[in-house]
Coordinates of C-alpha atoms and ligand atoms in Angstrom, one line a residue:
M24 CA 40.0 88.9 93.8
G25 CA 42.2 86.5 95.7
W26 CA 44.1 87.1 98.9
V27 CA 47.1 88.5 97.1
G28 CA 44.9 91.0 95.3
L29 CA 43.2 92.0 98.5
V30 CA 46.5 92.5 100.3
C31 CA 47.7 94.6 97.4
L32 CA 44.6 96.7 97.5
L33 CA 44.9 97.2 101.2
M34 CA 48.5 98.2 100.8
M35 CA 47.6 100.6 98.1
M36 CA 45.0 102.1 100.3
V37 CA 47.5 102.6 103.1
W38 CA 49.8 104.1 100.6
S39 CA 47.3 106.5 99.2
V40 CA 46.3 107.6 102.7
G41 CA 50.0 108.4 103.5
G42 CA 51.1 109.7 100.1
I43 CA 54.2 111.7 99.5
G44 CA 54.9 114.8 101.4
V45 CA 56.9 117.9 100.6
N46 CA 59.0 120.5 102.3
W47 CA 57.8 124.1 102.0
G48 CA 60.6 126.6 102.8
T49 CA 60.2 130.3 102.5
Q50 CA 63.8 131.7 102.5
S51 CA 63.2 133.7 99.3
T52 CA 63.5 137.3 98.4
H53 CA 60.1 136.9 96.6
P54 CA 58.1 134.1 98.1
L55 CA 54.9 133.1 96.4
P56 CA 51.8 134.0 98.4
P57 CA 50.7 131.2 100.8
D58 CA 47.4 130.8 99.0
T59 CA 49.2 130.2 95.7
I60 CA 51.4 127.6 97.3
V61 CA 48.5 125.8 98.9
R62 CA 46.7 125.7 95.6
L63 CA 50.0 124.3 94.1
L64 CA 50.1 121.6 96.8
R65 CA 46.5 120.6 96.1
D66 CA 46.8 120.7 92.3
N67 CA 49.7 118.3 92.6
G68 CA 48.0 116.0 95.1
F69 CA 50.3 116.5 98.0
Q70 CA 48.5 115.5 101.2
R71 CA 51.3 116.3 103.6
V72 CA 53.6 119.3 104.0
K73 CA 56.5 120.0 106.3
L74 CA 57.3 123.6 107.4
F75 CA 60.3 125.1 109.1
D76 CA 58.5 127.5 111.3
A77 CA 54.9 128.4 112.2
E78 CA 54.3 131.5 110.2
Y79 CA 50.7 132.6 110.7
D80 CA 49.6 133.2 107.1
T81 CA 51.1 129.9 105.9
L82 CA 49.2 127.9 108.5
K83 CA 46.0 129.9 107.9
A84 CA 46.2 129.1 104.2
L85 CA 46.5 125.4 105.0
G86 CA 43.3 125.6 107.0
K87 CA 40.3 123.5 105.9
T88 CA 42.4 121.7 103.2
G89 CA 42.9 118.5 105.2
I90 CA 46.6 118.6 104.2
E91 CA 48.6 117.1 107.1
V92 CA 51.0 119.6 108.5
M93 CA 54.4 119.3 110.3
V94 CA 55.1 122.7 111.9
G95 CA 58.6 123.6 112.9
I96 CA 60.4 125.3 115.7
P97 CA 63.6 126.9 114.3
N98 CA 66.8 126.1 116.1
D99 CA 67.1 129.7 117.4
M100 CA 63.9 129.2 119.4
L101 CA 65.1 125.9 121.1
A102 CA 66.7 127.7 124.0
T103 CA 63.5 129.6 124.7
V104 CA 61.0 126.7 124.6
G105 CA 63.6 124.4 126.3
G106 CA 64.3 126.9 129.0
S107 CA 60.7 127.5 130.2
I108 CA 57.6 125.3 130.2
K109 CA 55.6 128.6 130.0
A110 CA 57.3 129.5 126.8
A111 CA 56.6 126.1 125.3
E112 CA 52.9 126.4 126.4
K113 CA 52.7 129.8 124.7
W114 CA 54.3 128.4 121.6
V115 CA 51.8 125.5 121.5
A116 CA 48.8 127.8 122.2
K117 CA 49.7 130.3 119.5
N118 CA 51.2 128.0 116.9
V119 CA 49.2 124.8 117.3
T120 CA 46.0 125.2 119.3
Q121 CA 44.9 128.5 117.6
H122 CA 45.3 127.0 114.2
I123 CA 43.6 123.7 115.0
T124 CA 40.6 125.3 116.7
S125 CA 40.1 128.5 114.8
N126 CA 41.5 127.8 111.3
N127 CA 40.9 124.0 111.1
V128 CA 44.5 123.2 110.2
N129 CA 45.4 119.5 110.2
I130 CA 48.6 119.8 112.3
R131 CA 50.0 116.3 112.9
Y132 CA 53.6 116.9 114.0
V133 CA 55.8 119.5 115.6
A134 CA 59.4 119.4 114.4
V135 CA 61.5 120.5 117.3
G136 CA 64.6 122.1 115.7
N137 CA 66.0 121.4 112.3
E138 CA 69.1 119.2 112.1
P139 CA 70.3 120.6 115.5
F140 CA 73.2 118.2 115.8
L141 CA 74.9 119.1 112.5
E142 CA 78.6 119.3 113.0
T143 CA 78.7 122.9 111.7
Y144 CA 76.7 124.0 114.8
N145 CA 79.6 122.9 117.0
G146 CA 77.3 121.4 119.5
S147 CA 75.4 124.7 120.2
Y148 CA 72.0 122.9 120.4
L149 CA 73.2 119.7 122.0
G150 CA 72.1 120.6 125.5
I151 CA 68.8 122.3 124.7
T152 CA 67.2 120.1 122.0
F153 CA 65.9 117.5 124.5
P154 CA 64.6 120.0 127.0
A155 CA 62.7 121.7 124.1
L156 CA 61.3 118.4 122.9
R157 CA 60.2 117.5 126.5
N158 CA 58.6 120.9 127.1
I159 CA 56.7 120.9 123.8
Q160 CA 55.4 117.4 124.4
A161 CA 54.3 118.4 127.9
A162 CA 52.5 121.5 126.5
L163 CA 50.8 119.3 123.8
V164 CA 49.6 116.9 126.4
K165 CA 48.3 119.7 128.6
A166 CA 46.5 121.3 125.7
G167 CA 45.0 117.9 124.8
H168 CA 46.6 117.6 121.4
N169 CA 48.9 114.6 122.1
N170 CA 46.7 112.1 120.3
Q171 CA 46.7 114.1 117.1
V172 CA 50.0 115.9 117.2
K173 CA 53.3 114.1 117.7
V174 CA 56.7 115.7 118.4
T175 CA 59.8 114.8 116.5
V176 CA 63.3 116.1 115.8
P177 CA 64.4 116.2 112.1
L178 CA 68.0 115.0 112.3
N179 CA 70.8 114.9 109.8
A180 CA 71.8 111.4 108.8
D181 CA 75.2 111.9 110.4
V182 CA 73.8 111.3 113.9
Y183 CA 74.4 107.6 113.1
M184 CA 77.1 105.7 111.3
S185 CA 78.5 102.3 110.7
S186 CA 82.2 101.7 111.4
T187 CA 82.3 99.0 108.6
E188 CA 79.9 100.8 106.2
L189 CA 77.6 97.9 106.5
P190 CA 74.1 98.8 107.7
S191 CA 74.0 96.0 110.2
D192 CA 76.9 97.7 112.1
G193 CA 74.9 100.9 112.5
D194 CA 74.9 102.8 115.7
F195 CA 74.5 106.4 116.9
R196 CA 77.6 108.6 116.7
A197 CA 79.8 108.1 119.8
D198 CA 80.0 111.8 120.8
I199 CA 76.2 112.2 120.9
H200 CA 75.3 108.6 121.8
D201 CA 73.8 109.5 125.2
V202 CA 71.7 112.4 124.1
M203 CA 70.4 110.3 121.1
L204 CA 69.3 107.6 123.4
T205 CA 67.5 110.1 125.7
I206 CA 65.7 111.5 122.7
V207 CA 64.9 108.1 121.1
N208 CA 63.6 106.8 124.4
F209 CA 61.4 109.9 124.8
L210 CA 60.0 109.6 121.2
S211 CA 59.3 105.9 121.9
V212 CA 57.4 106.6 125.1
S213 CA 55.5 109.5 123.4
G214 CA 54.4 107.3 120.5
A215 CA 56.3 109.7 118.2
P216 CA 58.5 109.0 115.1
F217 CA 62.2 109.4 114.5
T218 CA 62.7 111.9 111.6
V219 CA 65.9 111.7 109.4
N220 CA 67.0 113.7 106.4
I221 CA 68.9 111.5 103.8
Y222 CA 71.0 113.1 101.0
P223 CA 72.9 110.9 98.6
F224 CA 73.6 114.2 96.6
I225 CA 75.6 115.6 99.6
S226 CA 77.6 112.4 99.8
L227 CA 78.5 112.7 96.2
Y228 CA 79.2 116.4 96.6
A229 CA 81.5 115.8 99.6
D230 CA 83.4 112.8 98.2
P231 CA 84.5 112.8 94.6
N232 CA 85.1 109.1 94.9
F233 CA 81.5 108.3 95.9
P234 CA 80.1 105.9 93.3
V235 CA 77.6 107.9 91.4
E236 CA 75.4 105.0 90.5
Y237 CA 75.0 104.1 94.2
A238 CA 73.2 107.5 94.7
F239 CA 70.4 106.4 92.3
F240 CA 67.8 103.7 92.3
D241 CA 68.2 102.1 88.8
G242 CA 70.2 99.2 90.2
N243 CA 73.3 99.9 88.2
A244 CA 75.6 100.2 91.2
S245 CA 77.7 97.2 92.3
P246 CA 75.8 95.9 95.4
I247 CA 77.0 95.9 98.9
N248 CA 76.5 92.6 100.6
D249 CA 75.5 92.8 104.2
G250 CA 75.1 89.2 105.6
G251 CA 73.2 88.1 102.5
I252 CA 71.2 91.2 102.0
S253 CA 72.2 93.1 98.9
Y254 CA 72.1 96.9 98.9
T255 CA 72.2 98.6 95.5
N256 CA 71.4 102.2 96.6
M257 CA 72.5 104.5 99.3
F258 CA 69.0 105.3 100.5
D259 CA 68.2 101.8 101.6
A260 CA 71.6 101.3 103.1
N261 CA 71.4 104.6 105.0
L262 CA 67.9 104.1 106.3
D263 CA 68.8 100.6 107.4
T264 CA 71.8 101.8 109.2
L265 CA 69.4 103.9 111.3
A266 CA 67.1 101.0 111.7
H267 CA 69.9 98.9 113.0
A268 CA 71.1 101.7 115.3
L269 CA 67.6 101.8 116.7
Q270 CA 67.4 98.0 117.0
R271 CA 70.8 97.8 118.6
N272 CA 69.7 100.2 121.4
G273 CA 66.3 98.5 122.0
F274 CA 64.0 100.5 119.7
A275 CA 63.4 98.1 116.8
D276 CA 59.9 99.3 116.3
L277 CA 60.3 103.1 116.5
P278 CA 58.7 104.5 113.3
I279 CA 61.0 106.4 111.0
I280 CA 60.0 109.4 108.9
V281 CA 62.2 110.6 106.0
G282 CA 62.0 114.4 106.7
E283 CA 63.9 115.5 103.6
I284 CA 65.0 113.7 100.5
G285 CA 65.7 115.2 97.1
W286 CA 68.3 116.4 94.6
P287 CA 69.1 120.0 93.5
T288 CA 69.0 121.1 89.8
D289 CA 71.7 123.8 89.7
G290 CA 74.9 125.2 91.4
D291 CA 77.1 122.1 91.0
R292 CA 78.3 119.8 88.2
N293 CA 76.1 117.0 89.7
A294 CA 73.2 119.3 90.3
N295 CA 71.2 119.2 87.2
I296 CA 67.7 118.5 85.9
E297 CA 68.6 115.1 84.5
Y298 CA 70.0 113.8 87.8
A299 CA 67.3 115.5 89.9
R300 CA 64.6 113.8 87.9
R301 CA 66.4 110.5 87.9
F302 CA 66.7 110.6 91.6
N303 CA 63.3 111.9 92.6
Q304 CA 61.4 109.7 90.1
G305 CA 63.6 106.8 91.1
F306 CA 62.7 107.4 94.7
M307 CA 59.0 107.6 94.0
S308 CA 59.1 104.4 92.1
H309 CA 61.3 102.7 94.7
I310 CA 58.8 103.4 97.6
S311 CA 55.6 103.0 95.5
G312 CA 53.4 100.1 96.3
G313 CA 54.5 100.3 99.9
R314 CA 57.8 98.6 99.3
G315 CA 60.3 99.7 102.0
T316 CA 63.9 98.8 102.7
P317 CA 65.1 95.3 103.7
M318 CA 65.0 96.3 107.4
R319 CA 61.8 98.4 107.1
P320 CA 59.5 96.8 104.6
G321 CA 56.2 98.6 104.2
P322 CA 55.2 102.1 103.3
I323 CA 57.7 104.9 103.9
D324 CA 56.6 108.3 105.1
A325 CA 58.8 110.8 103.2
Y326 CA 58.9 114.5 102.4
I327 CA 60.5 115.6 99.2
F328 CA 63.0 118.4 99.6
S329 CA 61.8 120.7 98.2
L330 CA 58.7 122.2 96.8
I331 CA 60.2 125.4 95.4
D332 CA 63.6 127.2 95.0
E333 CA 64.7 129.6 97.7
D334 CA 67.0 132.4 96.5
A335 CA 67.8 133.7 99.9
K336 CA 69.2 130.5 101.5
S337 CA 72.7 130.6 102.8
I338 CA 75.1 129.1 100.2
A339 CA 77.7 128.2 102.9
P340 CA 77.0 124.5 102.2
G341 CA 77.3 125.1 98.4
N342 CA 75.8 127.0 95.5
F343 CA 73.2 124.2 95.1
E344 CA 71.4 125.2 98.2
R345 CA 69.1 127.6 96.3
H346 CA 68.1 125.0 93.8
W347 CA 66.4 122.1 95.5
G348 CA 62.8 122.8 94.2
I349 CA 60.9 120.6 92.0
F350 CA 59.4 123.9 91.0
T351 CA 61.2 127.2 90.2
Y352 CA 60.9 130.2 92.4
D353 CA 57.8 131.2 90.3
G354 CA 56.1 127.9 90.5
L355 CA 57.0 126.3 87.1
P356 CA 57.7 122.6 87.1
K357 CA 61.4 121.9 86.3
Y358 CA 60.8 118.4 84.9
P359 CA 58.1 115.7 84.7
L360 CA 57.6 113.9 87.9
N361 CA 55.0 111.2 88.7
L362 CA 54.2 111.7 92.4
G363 CA 51.9 108.7 92.5
T364 CA 49.1 111.1 93.4
T365 CA 46.4 112.5 91.2
N366 CA 49.1 114.4 89.2
S367 CA 49.7 111.4 86.8
G368 CA 53.2 112.3 85.6
A369 CA 53.1 116.0 84.8
L370 CA 53.5 118.5 87.6
V371 CA 50.9 121.2 87.6
R372 CA 52.3 124.8 87.5
A373 CA 51.4 127.5 90.0
N374 CA 48.2 129.3 89.1
G375 CA 47.8 133.1 88.8
V376 CA 51.4 134.1 89.4
Q377 CA 51.9 137.8 89.2
Y378 CA 55.1 138.9 87.4
L379 CA 56.8 142.2 87.2
Q380 CA 57.0 143.9 83.8
N381 CA 58.8 142.5 80.8
K382 CA 62.1 144.2 81.7
W383 CA 65.6 143.0 82.2
C384 CA 68.9 144.7 83.1
V385 CA 71.9 143.8 80.8
M386 CA 75.4 145.0 80.0
K387 CA 75.3 147.9 77.4
P388 CA 76.4 146.7 74.0
S389 CA 78.6 149.8 73.8
A390 CA 80.3 149.1 77.1
R391 CA 83.8 147.6 77.0
L392 CA 84.7 144.5 78.9
D393 CA 87.7 146.2 80.3
D394 CA 85.7 149.2 81.6
P395 CA 87.0 149.7 85.2
S396 CA 83.5 149.7 86.6
V397 CA 82.6 146.2 85.3
A398 CA 84.4 144.1 87.9
P399 CA 83.2 146.1 91.0
S400 CA 79.7 146.2 89.6
V401 CA 79.5 142.5 89.1
N402 CA 81.0 141.8 92.5
Y403 CA 78.5 144.2 94.1
A404 CA 75.5 142.7 92.2
C405 CA 76.5 139.1 93.1
S406 CA 77.2 139.9 96.7
S407 CA 73.5 140.5 97.3
A408 CA 71.7 139.0 94.4
D409 CA 71.8 135.3 93.3
C410 CA 74.7 134.3 90.9
T411 CA 74.7 130.7 91.9
S412 CA 73.8 129.6 88.3
L413 CA 77.0 131.1 86.9
G414 CA 79.6 128.6 88.2
Y415 CA 81.3 125.8 86.4
G416 CA 78.9 123.1 85.4
S417 CA 75.9 125.2 86.4
S418 CA 72.9 126.2 84.1
C419 CA 74.5 129.5 83.1
G420 CA 78.1 128.3 83.2
N421 CA 78.5 128.5 79.5
L422 CA 77.6 132.2 79.0
D423 CA 80.4 134.4 77.5
A424 CA 81.8 137.2 79.5
R425 CA 79.1 139.7 78.5
G426 CA 76.4 137.2 79.2
N427 CA 77.9 136.6 82.6
I428 CA 78.0 140.3 83.4
S429 CA 74.4 140.8 82.2
Y430 CA 73.2 137.8 84.3
A431 CA 74.7 139.4 87.4
F432 CA 73.2 142.8 86.7
N433 CA 69.8 141.3 85.9
S434 CA 69.7 139.2 89.1
Y435 CA 70.3 142.3 91.1
F436 CA 67.8 144.4 89.2
Q437 CA 65.0 141.7 89.6
Q438 CA 65.7 141.2 93.3
N439 CA 65.2 144.9 93.7
N440 CA 61.8 144.8 91.9
Q441 CA 63.1 146.3 88.7
L442 CA 63.7 149.7 90.2
D443 CA 65.5 152.0 87.7
E444 CA 68.1 152.7 90.3
A445 CA 69.0 149.1 90.4
C446 CA 70.2 149.1 86.8
K447 CA 72.5 152.0 87.0
F448 CA 75.9 150.3 87.1
P449 CA 78.0 153.3 86.0
N450 CA 78.1 153.5 82.2
V451 CA 77.9 149.7 81.7
S452 CA 74.3 148.7 82.2
M453 CA 70.9 149.3 80.6
I454 CA 67.3 148.2 80.8
T455 CA 65.9 146.1 77.9
K456 CA 62.5 144.8 77.0
T457 CA 63.9 141.9 75.1
D458 CA 64.4 138.7 77.2
P459 CA 68.1 138.0 77.2
T460 CA 67.6 134.3 78.0
P461 CA 69.6 132.2 75.6
T462 CA 67.5 130.1 73.2
V463 CA 69.4 126.9 73.9
G464 CA 70.2 125.3 77.2
N465 CA 68.7 125.7 80.7
C466 CA 70.1 129.1 81.6
R467 CA 67.3 131.5 82.4
F468 CA 67.4 135.3 82.9
N469 CA 64.7 135.6 85.5
R470 CA 61.9 138.1 85.6
M471 CA 60.8 138.6 89.2
I472 CA 57.4 138.1 90.6
Q473 CA 55.3 140.6 92.5
P474 CA 56.7 140.8 96.1
Y475 CA 54.5 139.3 98.8
Y476 CA 54.9 141.1 102.1
G477 CA 52.9 138.9 104.3
F478 CA 55.8 137.0 106.0
G479 CA 57.1 138.9 108.9
Y480 CA 60.7 137.8 108.3
A481 CA 60.8 137.7 104.5
Q482 CA 63.7 139.8 103.1
R483 CA 62.6 143.1 101.7
P484 CA 64.4 144.7 98.7
S485 CA 67.3 146.4 100.3
G486 CA 70.8 147.5 99.5
L487 CA 69.8 150.4 97.3
I488 CA 71.5 152.9 99.7
S489 CA 74.8 151.0 99.6
F490 CA 74.3 150.7 95.8
L491 CA 74.2 154.5 95.6
V492 CA 77.3 154.6 97.7
L493 CA 78.9 152.2 95.1
I494 CA 78.0 154.6 92.3
L495 CA 79.4 157.5 94.2
V496 CA 82.7 155.6 94.9
L497 CA 83.0 154.8 91.2
V498 CA 82.2 158.3 90.1
L499 CA 84.7 159.9 92.4
Ligands
LIG29 C1 55.0 131.1 116.9 O1 55.8 130.8 115.7 C2 56.3 132.0 115.1 C3 57.0 131.6 113.8 O2 57.9 130.5 113.9 C4 57.3 132.6 116.1 O3 57.9 133.8 115.5 C5 56.5 133.0 117.4 O4 57.4 133.5 118.3 C6 55.8 131.7 117.9 N1 54.9 132.2 119.0 C7 55.2 131.9 120.3 C8 54.2 132.5 121.3 O5 56.1 131.3 120.7
LIG30 C1 81.8 126.7 114.8 O1 83.2 126.8 115.0 C2 83.9 127.4 113.9 C3 85.4 127.3 114.1 O2 85.7 127.4 115.5 C4 83.4 128.8 113.7 O3 84.0 129.4 112.5 C5 81.9 128.8 113.5 O4 81.4 130.1 113.4 C6 81.2 128.1 114.6 N1 79.8 127.9 114.3 C7 78.8 128.2 115.1 C8 77.4 128.0 114.6 O5 79.0 128.5 116.3
LIG31 C1 81.3 133.9 84.8 O1 81.1 134.1 86.2 C2 81.5 133.0 86.9 C3 81.1 133.3 88.4 O2 81.4 134.6 88.7 C4 83.0 132.8 86.7 O3 83.5 131.7 87.5 C5 83.3 132.6 85.3 O4 84.7 132.4 85.0 C6 82.7 133.7 84.4 N1 82.9 133.3 83.0 C7 83.3 134.2 82.1 C8 83.3 133.7 80.7 O5 83.6 135.3 82.3
LIG32 C1 81.1 157.3 82.0 O1 81.3 157.7 80.7 C2 81.6 159.1 80.6 C3 81.6 159.5 79.1 O2 82.3 158.5 78.3 C4 82.9 159.4 81.3 O3 83.2 160.7 81.3 C5 82.8 158.9 82.8 O4 84.0 159.1 83.4 C6 82.4 157.5 82.9 N1 82.1 157.1 84.3 C7 82.6 156.1 84.8 C8 82.2 155.9 86.3 O5 83.2 155.2 84.3

């Protein structure tokens, strides 16, 4: 083996040690039990996982697996840990130290906040993010974790920009320039990485004129020429805009982690399985072999967003929000994806998932479409259940009116654990044991999984009382 071969081998070793990570969010009405998810992670060869909080059972399930963990501090806790060093020390003692020492969890990062400078937050977290970062780092140092556990702040890619669209003109956004430099300097001094979330899908969603091909990695987009460097995909250009922003401000060597990257499969005309696979597989191939970007050649640490669909996420950003998973809510792979791990091309489904019975709620065949209770019933069902697959261009967007109504009823019925009372839309609904899922297309009438009540904050089936009120109103 020559030098080239040796270098390649070394690079592959670095790569396989790093490997691809994944985000594990739990905003679901029926999250899979942590043990099931941890098995899913291992079966698919994920060696790194990013969490959005520090839920006890989640971390415990990750114990003794060796999987590298980024634990998160939600934005609504930033004021607490930023306001008092004691609170930060308590957070570290309970959510880091305990898990490292008693449960053997391989915690490597603490994510302080989640995209706290998003414009939609109106600057609410601007003043408290840095104090929280500083206090958590001080608490980690005091507890003796600072060599193993690094702090970071996952930021949205809009914290930097380029006035000319060329990466080489990248700099931090003017209105947050000072706070960004304070944070970046602190990360640099602490030997910690910068974490950024990059979403070509959102650019495409927000701007109908965005060149679709530029979102992907196939090289079909017309290149952007930046001083002789040619950019053919948004990811490289975006990451290098950040690299230039860092360099411009004196932090050329600060490591960058891609905290979230992915593509949703439903809830928008550009959110589908074909595009999601093309993007995620394209990304995996793009970074495989330790190839980086023009500004940051070498391996890229990245976490796919996301492991699994979350049906209780806010859809304020768009209906696609509940469909980022490479797996469905019940742990089924949505498409083949070679992660460059042991998985060799096919994702492995979740094992031992417990479903509810073979029952669905549908519109009664005898009910009339113009029955006055249809519209309020559908509105009611969709206001609490998940109807995000019904819109134009979505997986169930081609259902006829009856199919549409049945879909809404069933979604509500399943979210309420198939309780008989949750399929009593006055005169228009009935329970069936025949799966109403159409035989063609991707539209799926879900059957829910057994509820897992371990997470303190998981949503419980609710709304039945107001449902009874709805029935009363309709009957009177
Ligand atoms: C530990 O993290 C959990 C989950 O994010 C949070 O609810 C709890 O308040 C934290 N504990 C402390 C002592 O801060
Ligand atoms: C931000 O401001 C808008 C408009 O003033 C308001 O509707 C929204 O609720 C605010 N968001 C937050 C998180 O404060
Ligand atoms: C089905 O429901 C969606 C969302 O509520 C609506 O936009 C669409 O027009 C409906 N389609 C039919 C055929 O009723
Ligand atoms: C249900 O159907 C019965 C019999 O056809 C009718 O008397 C009743 O008014 C209907 N109830 C509602 C809420 O539509």
